PDB file of C-alpha atoms in Angstrom:
ATOM      1  CA  MET A 765     100.427  65.256  75.028  1.00  0.00           C
ATOM      2  CA  ALA A 766      97.551  67.640  75.644  1.00  0.00           C
ATOM      3  CA  LYS A 767      98.448  71.224  76.318  1.00  0.00           C
ATOM      4  CA  PRO A 768      96.749  72.850  79.380  1.00  0.00           C
ATOM      5  CA  ILE A 769      94.210  75.576  78.874  1.00  0.00           C
ATOM      6  CA  ILE A 770      95.342  79.078  79.923  1.00  0.00           C
ATOM      7  CA  VAL A 771      92.820  81.388  81.523  1.00  0.00           C
ATOM      8  CA  LEU A 772      93.886  85.045  81.936  1.00  0.00           C
ATOM      9  CA  VAL A 773      92.144  87.350  84.386  1.00  0.00           C
ATOM     10  CA  HIS A 774      92.705  91.126  84.217  1.00  0.00           C
ATOM     11  CA  GLY A 775      92.559  93.618  87.068  1.00  0.00           C
ATOM     12  CA  ALA A 776      90.885  96.927  87.718  1.00  0.00           C
ATOM     13  CA  PHE A 777      90.753  99.738  85.114  1.00  0.00           C
ATOM     14  CA  CYS A 778      91.587  97.327  82.310  1.00  0.00           C
ATOM     15  CA  ASN A 779      89.769  94.865  80.151  1.00  0.00           C
ATOM     16  CA  SER A 780      90.715  91.527  78.654  1.00  0.00           C
ATOM     17  CA  SER A 781      92.529  93.247  75.797  1.00  0.00           C
ATOM     18  CA  CYS A 782      95.395  94.031  78.167  1.00  0.00           C
ATOM     19  CA  TRP A 783      96.524  90.398  77.490  1.00  0.00           C
ATOM     20  CA  ASP A 784      96.671  90.897  73.759  1.00  0.00           C
ATOM     21  CA  LYS A 785     100.459  90.675  73.612  1.00  0.00           C
ATOM     22  CA  VAL A 786     100.642  87.697  75.982  1.00  0.00           C
ATOM     23  CA  ILE A 787      98.209  85.555  74.049  1.00  0.00           C
ATOM     24  CA  PRO A 788     100.004  85.006  70.690  1.00  0.00           C
ATOM     25  CA  PRO A 789     103.088  83.250  72.082  1.00  0.00           C
ATOM     26  CA  LEU A 790     100.898  81.029  74.219  1.00  0.00           C
ATOM     27  CA  LYS A 791      98.716  80.072  71.246  1.00  0.00           C
ATOM     28  CA  LYS A 792     101.830  79.466  69.154  1.00  0.00           C
ATOM     29  CA  GLN A 793     102.805  76.817  71.725  1.00  0.00           C
ATOM     30  CA  GLY A 794      99.426  75.092  71.159  1.00  0.00           C
ATOM     31  CA  HIS A 795      97.457  76.281  74.117  1.00  0.00           C
ATOM     32  CA  GLN A 796      93.779  77.219  74.166  1.00  0.00           C
ATOM     33  CA  VAL A 797      93.764  80.636  75.703  1.00  0.00           C
ATOM     34  CA  VAL A 798      90.765  82.360  77.268  1.00  0.00           C
ATOM     35  CA  ALA A 799      90.946  86.009  78.373  1.00  0.00           C
ATOM     36  CA  PHE A 800      88.239  86.264  80.987  1.00  0.00           C
ATOM     37  CA  ALA A 801      86.177  89.511  81.026  1.00  0.00           C
ATOM     38  CA  ASN A 802      86.398  90.267  84.770  1.00  0.00           C
ATOM     39  CA  PRO A 803      83.225  92.105  85.866  1.00  0.00           C
ATOM     40  CA  LEU A 804      85.070  93.998  88.688  1.00  0.00           C
ATOM     41  CA  ARG A 805      81.979  93.766  90.928  1.00  0.00           C
ATOM     42  CA  GLY A 806      83.536  92.012  93.909  1.00  0.00           C
ATOM     43  CA  LEU A 807      83.123  88.658  95.658  1.00  0.00           C
ATOM     44  CA  GLY A 808      79.958  86.774  94.874  1.00  0.00           C
ATOM     45  CA  TYR A 809      80.110  88.076  91.344  1.00  0.00           C
ATOM     46  CA  ASP A 810      83.623  88.118  89.890  1.00  0.00           C
ATOM     47  CA  ASP A 811      84.626  84.812  91.506  1.00  0.00           C
ATOM     48  CA  GLU A 812      81.402  83.059  90.687  1.00  0.00           C
ATOM     49  CA  HIS A 813      81.501  84.245  87.105  1.00  0.00           C
ATOM     50  CA  LEU A 814      85.025  82.832  86.784  1.00  0.00           C
ATOM     51  CA  MET A 815      83.961  79.593  88.515  1.00  0.00           C
ATOM     52  CA  SER A 816      81.166  79.178  85.970  1.00  0.00           C
ATOM     53  CA  LEU A 817      83.665  79.558  83.120  1.00  0.00           C
ATOM     54  CA  LEU A 818      85.994  77.060  84.650  1.00  0.00           C
ATOM     55  CA  LYS A 819      83.179  74.527  85.023  1.00  0.00           C
ATOM     56  CA  VAL A 820      82.336  74.946  81.354  1.00  0.00           C
ATOM     57  CA  LEU A 821      85.985  74.522  80.333  1.00  0.00           C
ATOM     58  CA  GLU A 822      86.211  71.359  82.441  1.00  0.00           C
ATOM     59  CA  ASN A 823      83.576  69.624  80.408  1.00  0.00           C
ATOM     60  CA  GLU A 824      83.804  71.364  77.003  1.00  0.00           C
ATOM     61  CA  LYS A 825      85.404  69.109  74.327  1.00  0.00           C
ATOM     62  CA  ASP A 826      87.927  70.399  71.834  1.00  0.00           C
ATOM     63  CA  SER A 827      88.145  69.127  68.219  1.00  0.00           C
ATOM     64  CA  ASP A 828      90.055  66.077  69.498  1.00  0.00           C
ATOM     65  CA  GLY A 829      87.404  65.311  72.083  1.00  0.00           C
ATOM     66  CA  ARG A 830      89.564  66.409  75.104  1.00  0.00           C
ATOM     67  CA  THR A 831      88.104  68.403  77.953  1.00  0.00           C
ATOM     68  CA  GLY A 832      89.617  70.761  80.466  1.00  0.00           C
ATOM     69  CA  LYS A 833      89.698  67.851  82.934  1.00  0.00           C
ATOM     70  CA  ASP A 834      91.842  65.970  80.489  1.00  0.00           C
ATOM     71  CA  LYS A 835      94.222  68.870  79.779  1.00  0.00           C
ATOM     72  CA  GLY A 836      94.334  70.831  83.030  1.00  0.00           C
ATOM     73  CA  VAL A 837      94.074  74.585  83.491  1.00  0.00           C
ATOM     74  CA  VAL A 838      96.626  77.300  84.354  1.00  0.00           C
ATOM     75  CA  LEU A 839      94.872  80.248  85.999  1.00  0.00           C
ATOM     76  CA  VAL A 840      96.692  83.592  85.616  1.00  0.00           C
ATOM     77  CA  GLY A 841      95.746  86.827  87.425  1.00  0.00           C
ATOM     78  CA  HIS A 842      97.063  90.372  87.120  1.00  0.00           C
ATOM     79  CA  SER A 843      96.675  92.898  89.953  1.00  0.00           C
ATOM     80  CA  TYR A 844      93.117  92.631  91.413  1.00  0.00           C
ATOM     81  CA  GLY A 845      92.660  89.662  89.135  1.00  0.00           C
ATOM     82  CA  CYS A 846      94.986  87.771  91.546  1.00  0.00           C
ATOM     83  CA  ALA A 847      92.386  88.052  94.294  1.00  0.00           C
ATOM     84  CA  VAL A 848      89.624  86.835  91.929  1.00  0.00           C
ATOM     85  CA  ILE A 849      91.559  83.728  90.804  1.00  0.00           C
ATOM     86  CA  THR A 850      92.350  82.960  94.486  1.00  0.00           C
ATOM     87  CA  ASN A 851      88.640  82.896  95.410  1.00  0.00           C
ATOM     88  CA  ALA A 852      87.480  81.099  92.311  1.00  0.00           C
ATOM     89  CA  VAL A 853      89.137  77.702  92.929  1.00  0.00           C
ATOM     90  CA  PRO A 854      87.966  75.879  96.127  1.00  0.00           C
ATOM     91  CA  GLY A 855      89.926  72.824  97.160  1.00  0.00           C
ATOM     92  CA  GLY A 856      87.553  70.572  95.278  1.00  0.00           C
ATOM     93  CA  ASN A 857      88.583  71.955  91.921  1.00  0.00           C
ATOM     94  CA  LYS A 858      90.928  69.446  90.373  1.00  0.00           C
ATOM     95  CA  SER A 859      91.231  70.959  86.900  1.00  0.00           C
ATOM     96  CA  VAL A 860      93.278  74.013  87.933  1.00  0.00           C
ATOM     97  CA  GLY A 861      96.741  72.654  88.443  1.00  0.00           C
ATOM     98  CA  ALA A 862      98.796  75.862  88.437  1.00  0.00           C
ATOM     99  CA  MET A 863      98.302  79.534  89.241  1.00  0.00           C
ATOM    100  CA  VAL A 864     100.343  82.444  88.157  1.00  0.00           C
ATOM    101  CA  TYR A 865     100.231  85.793  90.049  1.00  0.00           C
ATOM    102  CA  VAL A 866     101.319  88.839  88.105  1.00  0.00           C
ATOM    103  CA  ALA A 867     101.839  92.183  89.954  1.00  0.00           C
ATOM    104  CA  GLY A 868      99.487  91.166  92.726  1.00  0.00           C
ATOM    105  CA  ALA A 869      99.080  89.192  95.946  1.00  0.00           C
ATOM    106  CA  ALA A 870      97.659  85.813  96.850  1.00  0.00           C
ATOM    107  CA  PRO A 871      95.424  86.786  99.776  1.00  0.00           C
ATOM    108  CA  LYS A 872      94.904  84.595 102.803  1.00  0.00           C
ATOM    109  CA  ALA A 873      91.383  83.912 104.061  1.00  0.00           C
ATOM    110  CA  GLY A 874      90.253  87.046 105.998  1.00  0.00           C
ATOM    111  CA  ASP A 875      92.632  89.340 104.236  1.00  0.00           C
ATOM    112  CA  PRO A 876      91.233  92.470 102.514  1.00  0.00           C
ATOM    113  CA  LEU A 877      90.186  91.425  98.971  1.00  0.00           C
ATOM    114  CA  VAL A 878      91.971  94.560  97.629  1.00  0.00           C
ATOM    115  CA  HIS A 879      95.285  94.975  99.427  1.00  0.00           C
ATOM    116  CA  LEU A 880      95.519  97.947 101.825  1.00  0.00           C
ATOM    117  CA  LYS A 881      98.877  98.942 100.283  1.00  0.00           C
ATOM    118  CA  ASP A 882      97.435  99.187  96.741  1.00  0.00           C
ATOM    119  CA  LYS A 883      97.839 102.903  95.970  1.00  0.00           C
ATOM    120  CA  LEU A 884      94.745 103.198  93.736  1.00  0.00           C
ATOM    121  CA  ALA A 885      92.657 101.342  96.253  1.00  0.00           C
ATOM    122  CA  GLN A 886      93.850 103.782  98.910  1.00  0.00           C
ATOM    123  CA  GLN A 887      92.455 106.653  96.750  1.00  0.00           C
ATOM    124  CA  ALA A 888      89.194 104.797  96.188  1.00  0.00           C
ATOM    125  CA  ARG A 889      88.746 104.270  99.896  1.00  0.00           C
ATOM    126  CA  ALA A 890      89.389 108.008 100.389  1.00  0.00           C
ATOM    127  CA  LEU A 891      86.420 108.712  98.179  1.00  0.00           C
ATOM    128  CA  LEU A 892      84.115 106.456 100.239  1.00  0.00           C
ATOM    129  CA  ASP A 893      82.027 107.701 103.162  1.00  0.00           C
ATOM    130  CA  PRO A 894      83.438 108.921 105.514  1.00  0.00           C
ATOM    131  CA  PRO A 895      86.128 110.642 103.392  1.00  0.00           C
ATOM    132  CA  ASN A 896      89.809 110.328 104.229  1.00  0.00           C
ATOM    133  CA  GLU A 897      91.192 113.835 104.452  1.00  0.00           C
ATOM    134  CA  GLU A 898      94.829 112.576 104.454  1.00  0.00           C
ATOM    135  CA  MET A 899      94.547 111.044 100.988  1.00  0.00           C
ATOM    136  CA  ASP A 900      94.008 113.058  97.842  1.00  0.00           C
ATOM    137  CA  PRO A 901      92.073 110.945  95.336  1.00  0.00           C
ATOM    138  CA  LYS A 902      93.381 112.896  92.399  1.00  0.00           C
ATOM    139  CA  ASP A 903      93.678 109.948  89.991  1.00  0.00           C
ATOM    140  CA  LEU A 904      90.128 108.529  90.281  1.00  0.00           C
ATOM    141  CA  VAL A 905      86.619 109.604  89.624  1.00  0.00           C
ATOM    142  CA  ALA A 906      83.526 108.066  91.227  1.00  0.00           C
ATOM    143  CA  ARG A 907      80.317 107.522  89.225  1.00  0.00           C
ATOM    144  CA  GLU A 908      76.985 106.069  90.178  1.00  0.00           C
ATOM    145  CA  PHE A 909      75.693 103.028  88.184  1.00  0.00           C
ATOM    146  CA  ARG A 910      72.350 101.262  88.068  1.00  0.00           C
ATOM    147  CA  GLN A 911      71.847  97.642  86.786  1.00  0.00           C
ATOM    148  CA  VAL A 912      68.932  95.230  87.098  1.00  0.00           C
ATOM    149  CA  GLU A 913      70.732  93.147  89.756  1.00  0.00           C
ATOM    150  CA  MET A 914      72.644  95.864  91.527  1.00  0.00           C
ATOM    151  CA  SER A 915      73.363  99.584  91.754  1.00  0.00           C
ATOM    152  CA  GLY A 916      75.980 101.679  93.489  1.00  0.00           C
ATOM    153  CA  CYS A 917      79.184 103.537  92.860  1.00  0.00           C
ATOM    154  CA  GLU A 918      82.189 102.574  90.710  1.00  0.00           C
ATOM    155  CA  PHE A 919      85.638 104.079  90.132  1.00  0.00           C
ATOM    156  CA  TYR A 920      87.296 105.077  86.905  1.00  0.00           C
ATOM    157  CA  LEU A 921      90.884 106.084  86.513  1.00  0.00           C
ATOM    158  CA  ARG A 922      91.011 109.601  85.096  1.00  0.00           C
ATOM    159  CA  GLN A 923      91.870 109.408  81.434  1.00  0.00           C
ATOM    160  CA  ASP A 924      94.459 112.151  81.614  1.00  0.00           C
ATOM    161  CA  ARG A 925      96.168 110.293  84.494  1.00  0.00           C
ATOM    162  CA  PHE A 926      95.946 106.748  83.005  1.00  0.00           C
ATOM    163  CA  ALA A 927      99.346 106.618  81.238  1.00  0.00           C
ATOM    164  CA  GLU A 928     101.381 107.954  84.203  1.00  0.00           C
ATOM    165  CA  VAL A 929      99.512 106.173  86.981  1.00  0.00           C
ATOM    166  CA  LEU A 930      98.834 102.715  85.647  1.00  0.00           C
ATOM    167  CA  ASN A 931     100.880 102.045  82.527  1.00  0.00           C
ATOM    168  CA  GLY A 932     104.006 104.087  83.264  1.00  0.00           C
ATOM    169  CA  ASP A 933     106.774 103.185  80.780  1.00  0.00           C
ATOM    170  CA  GLU A 934     105.071  99.885  79.780  1.00  0.00           C
ATOM    171  CA  ALA A 935     103.052 101.343  76.938  1.00  0.00           C
ATOM    172  CA  SER A 936     103.166 104.079  74.299  1.00  0.00           C
ATOM    173  CA  THR A 937     101.165 107.240  74.672  1.00  0.00           C
ATOM    174  CA  GLU A 938      98.778 106.045  71.975  1.00  0.00           C
ATOM    175  CA  GLU A 939      98.316 102.639  73.686  1.00  0.00           C
ATOM    176  CA  SER A 940      97.603 104.236  77.007  1.00  0.00           C
ATOM    177  CA  SER A 941      95.078 106.674  75.412  1.00  0.00           C
ATOM    178  CA  VAL A 942      93.127 103.749  73.946  1.00  0.00           C
ATOM    179  CA  MET A 943      93.295 101.709  77.187  1.00  0.00           C
ATOM    180  CA  ALA A 944      92.011 104.745  79.150  1.00  0.00           C
ATOM    181  CA  SER A 945      88.902 104.842  76.934  1.00  0.00           C
ATOM    182  CA  ASN A 946      88.436 101.087  77.090  1.00  0.00           C
ATOM    183  CA  GLN A 947      88.870 100.666  80.856  1.00  0.00           C
ATOM    184  CA  ARG A 948      86.396  98.705  83.006  1.00  0.00           C
ATOM    185  CA  PRO A 949      85.513 100.422  86.306  1.00  0.00           C
ATOM    186  CA  LEU A 950      85.880  98.881  89.743  1.00  0.00           C
ATOM    187  CA  SER A 951      82.832  98.943  91.981  1.00  0.00           C
ATOM    188  CA  THR A 952      83.048  99.801  95.671  1.00  0.00           C
ATOM    189  CA  ALA A 953      82.233  96.289  96.769  1.00  0.00           C
ATOM    190  CA  PRO A 954      85.755  94.791  96.496  1.00  0.00           C
ATOM    191  CA  LEU A 955      87.054  97.557  98.826  1.00  0.00           C
ATOM    192  CA  ARG A 956      84.760  96.446 101.571  1.00  0.00           C
ATOM    193  CA  GLN A 957      85.233  92.634 101.290  1.00  0.00           C
ATOM    194  CA  ASN A 958      87.624  90.093 102.609  1.00  0.00           C
ATOM    195  CA  SER A 959      89.031  87.128 100.833  1.00  0.00           C
ATOM    196  CA  LYS A 960      87.397  83.795 101.614  1.00  0.00           C
ATOM    197  CA  ILE A 961      89.240  81.007  99.782  1.00  0.00           C
ATOM    198  CA  GLU A 962      92.955  80.251  99.667  1.00  0.00           C
ATOM    199  CA  GLY A 963      92.912  78.819  96.161  1.00  0.00           C
ATOM    200  CA  TRP A 964      96.700  78.786  96.007  1.00  0.00           C
ATOM    201  CA  LYS A 965      96.986  76.192  98.759  1.00  0.00           C
ATOM    202  CA  GLY A 966      97.917  72.741  97.434  1.00  0.00           C
ATOM    203  CA  ARG A 967      98.629  74.088  93.935  1.00  0.00           C
ATOM    204  CA  LYS A 968     101.804  74.959  92.108  1.00  0.00           C
ATOM    205  CA  THR A 969     102.029  78.775  92.078  1.00  0.00           C
ATOM    206  CA  TRP A 970     104.291  81.224  90.246  1.00  0.00           C
ATOM    207  CA  PHE A 971     104.818  84.925  90.947  1.00  0.00           C
ATOM    208  CA  ILE A 972     105.848  87.569  88.509  1.00  0.00           C
ATOM    209  CA  ILE A 973     106.883  90.694  90.326  1.00  0.00           C
ATOM    210  CA  PRO A 974     107.743  94.074  88.814  1.00  0.00           C
ATOM    211  CA  LYS A 975     110.254  95.722  91.068  1.00  0.00           C
ATOM    212  CA  LYS A 976     109.278  99.216  89.954  1.00  0.00           C
ATOM    213  CA  ASP A 977     105.544  98.664  90.465  1.00  0.00           C
ATOM    214  CA  GLN A 978     104.084 102.114  91.010  1.00  0.00           C
ATOM    215  CA  VAL A 979     100.615 100.853  92.077  1.00  0.00           C
ATOM    216  CA  PHE A 980     101.274  97.922  94.450  1.00  0.00           C
ATOM    217  CA  PRO A 981     104.596  97.810  96.272  1.00  0.00           C
ATOM    218  CA  HIS A 982     106.827  94.933  95.066  1.00  0.00           C
ATOM    219  CA  GLU A 983     107.764  94.249  98.742  1.00  0.00           C
ATOM    220  CA  GLU A 984     104.138  93.227  99.455  1.00  0.00           C
ATOM    221  CA  GLN A 985     104.162  90.977  96.405  1.00  0.00           C
ATOM    222  CA  CYS A 986     107.382  89.325  97.595  1.00  0.00           C
ATOM    223  CA  ALA A 987     105.878  88.797 101.025  1.00  0.00           C
ATOM    224  CA  SER A 988     102.883  87.048  99.396  1.00  0.00           C
ATOM    225  CA  ALA A 989     105.184  84.911  97.242  1.00  0.00           C
ATOM    226  CA  ALA A 990     107.085  83.858 100.356  1.00  0.00           C
ATOM    227  CA  TYR A 991     104.072  81.956 101.763  1.00  0.00           C
ATOM    228  CA  ALA A 992     102.255  81.024  98.617  1.00  0.00           C
ATOM    229  CA  SER A 993     105.112  79.999  96.365  1.00  0.00           C
ATOM    230  CA  THR A 994     108.824  79.233  96.311  1.00  0.00           C
ATOM    231  CA  LYS A 995     111.929  81.200  95.333  1.00  0.00           C
ATOM    232  CA  GLU A 996     112.362  79.023  92.292  1.00  0.00           C
ATOM    233  CA  ARG A 997     108.870  79.953  91.061  1.00  0.00           C
ATOM    234  CA  THR A 998     109.219  83.668  91.822  1.00  0.00           C
ATOM    235  CA  THR A 999     110.614  86.022  89.176  1.00  0.00           C
ATOM    236  CA  VAL A1000     111.366  89.686  89.913  1.00  0.00           C
ATOM    237  CA  PHE A1001     111.708  91.940  86.897  1.00  0.00           C
ATOM    238  CA  GLU A1002     114.142  94.689  87.940  1.00  0.00           C
ATOM    239  CA  ASN A1003     113.012  97.347  85.510  1.00  0.00           C
ATOM    240  CA  ALA A1004     109.370  96.529  85.028  1.00  0.00           C
ATOM    241  CA  GLN A1005     106.274  98.428  86.290  1.00  0.00           C
ATOM    242  CA  HIS A1006     102.720  97.440  87.101  1.00  0.00           C
ATOM    243  CA  MET A1007     101.490  96.778  83.564  1.00  0.00           C
ATOM    244  CA  LEU A1008     104.471  94.629  82.638  1.00  0.00           C
ATOM    245  CA  ILE A1009     102.105  92.343  80.685  1.00  0.00           C
ATOM    246  CA  LEU A1010     102.347  94.968  77.925  1.00  0.00           C
ATOM    247  CA  LYS A1011     106.026  95.660  77.394  1.00  0.00           C
ATOM    248  CA  HIS A1012     107.309  92.379  78.904  1.00  0.00           C
ATOM    249  CA  ALA A1013     104.588  90.211  77.387  1.00  0.00           C
ATOM    250  CA  GLY A1014     107.051  87.652  75.944  1.00  0.00           C
ATOM    251  CA  ASP A1015     108.747  87.086  79.240  1.00  0.00           C
ATOM    252  CA  VAL A1016     105.429  86.828  81.043  1.00  0.00           C
ATOM    253  CA  ALA A1017     104.152  84.324  78.447  1.00  0.00           C
ATOM    254  CA  ALA A1018     107.366  82.267  78.883  1.00  0.00           C
ATOM    255  CA  ILE A1019     106.759  81.921  82.603  1.00  0.00           C
ATOM    256  CA  ILE A1020     103.133  80.970  82.044  1.00  0.00           C
ATOM    257  CA  GLU A1021     104.323  78.342  79.574  1.00  0.00           C
ATOM    258  CA  LYS A1022     106.754  77.019  82.194  1.00  0.00           C
ATOM    259  CA  ALA A1023     103.858  76.701  84.659  1.00  0.00           C
ATOM    260  CA  ALA A1024     101.817  74.864  82.042  1.00  0.00           C
ATOM    261  CA  GLY A1025     104.666  72.485  81.422  1.00  0.00           C
ATOM    262  CA  GLN A1026     104.584  71.483  85.070  1.00  0.00           C
ATOM    263  CA  ILE A1027     100.987  70.239  84.833  1.00  0.00           C
ATOM    264  CA  GLN A1028     100.884  69.008  81.260  1.00  0.00           C
ATOM    265  CA  LYS A1029      99.222  65.565  81.072  1.00  0.00           C
TER     266      LYS A1029
END
């Protein structure tokens, strides 16, 4: 039997290396694993970039001549990556058979792309014009950027705040220091956009929820799971924080493997 392809999508202030501990156990089970480099530029960019990757995987043959259409795809998002995977799979996509939401929400059409209760997003919005005097954006720094196709402002998590604010107890001081230097910034665009596609509809979805999430309240994640998934496919980690894909990588991989088993052809 062909093992499904696993596509991992990171969130803001991270890069694809945040999945480094999740990947080995999945590859050990025989999966092709792709850690998508999320541009963090917003709708019309992040989702389309991911769509293009999925189209390639659908038709790309492995050494046995099997394509993504033959094997199926499990799409996994963490944090803001959850919004990206939701908008990257319109109803016509038949290859993605399962979706796994980690420390994030499955937005409905019309919902803010970045959830209003996301604490770092609240700080980012406070830095936008007009400023929000009730919110102290102490953890973020805004920097202008210029590219050929776009220019604007993007947000970085202050390196001296990275460990406490994002990783918490999920990583060592050394790991957090490296991640702070490697982080990808989030542009302002996602903060002003609304979700368009409900990619979770009609698909098997799993939720992995850290109860001690210090960035995005676990209650909001549970509310999302209530309409987009089932209790049987929702796992709450009592002592985990937002970046549980680091310290709890084995447990996260096991749930992804379970999702893959449900669509294995």
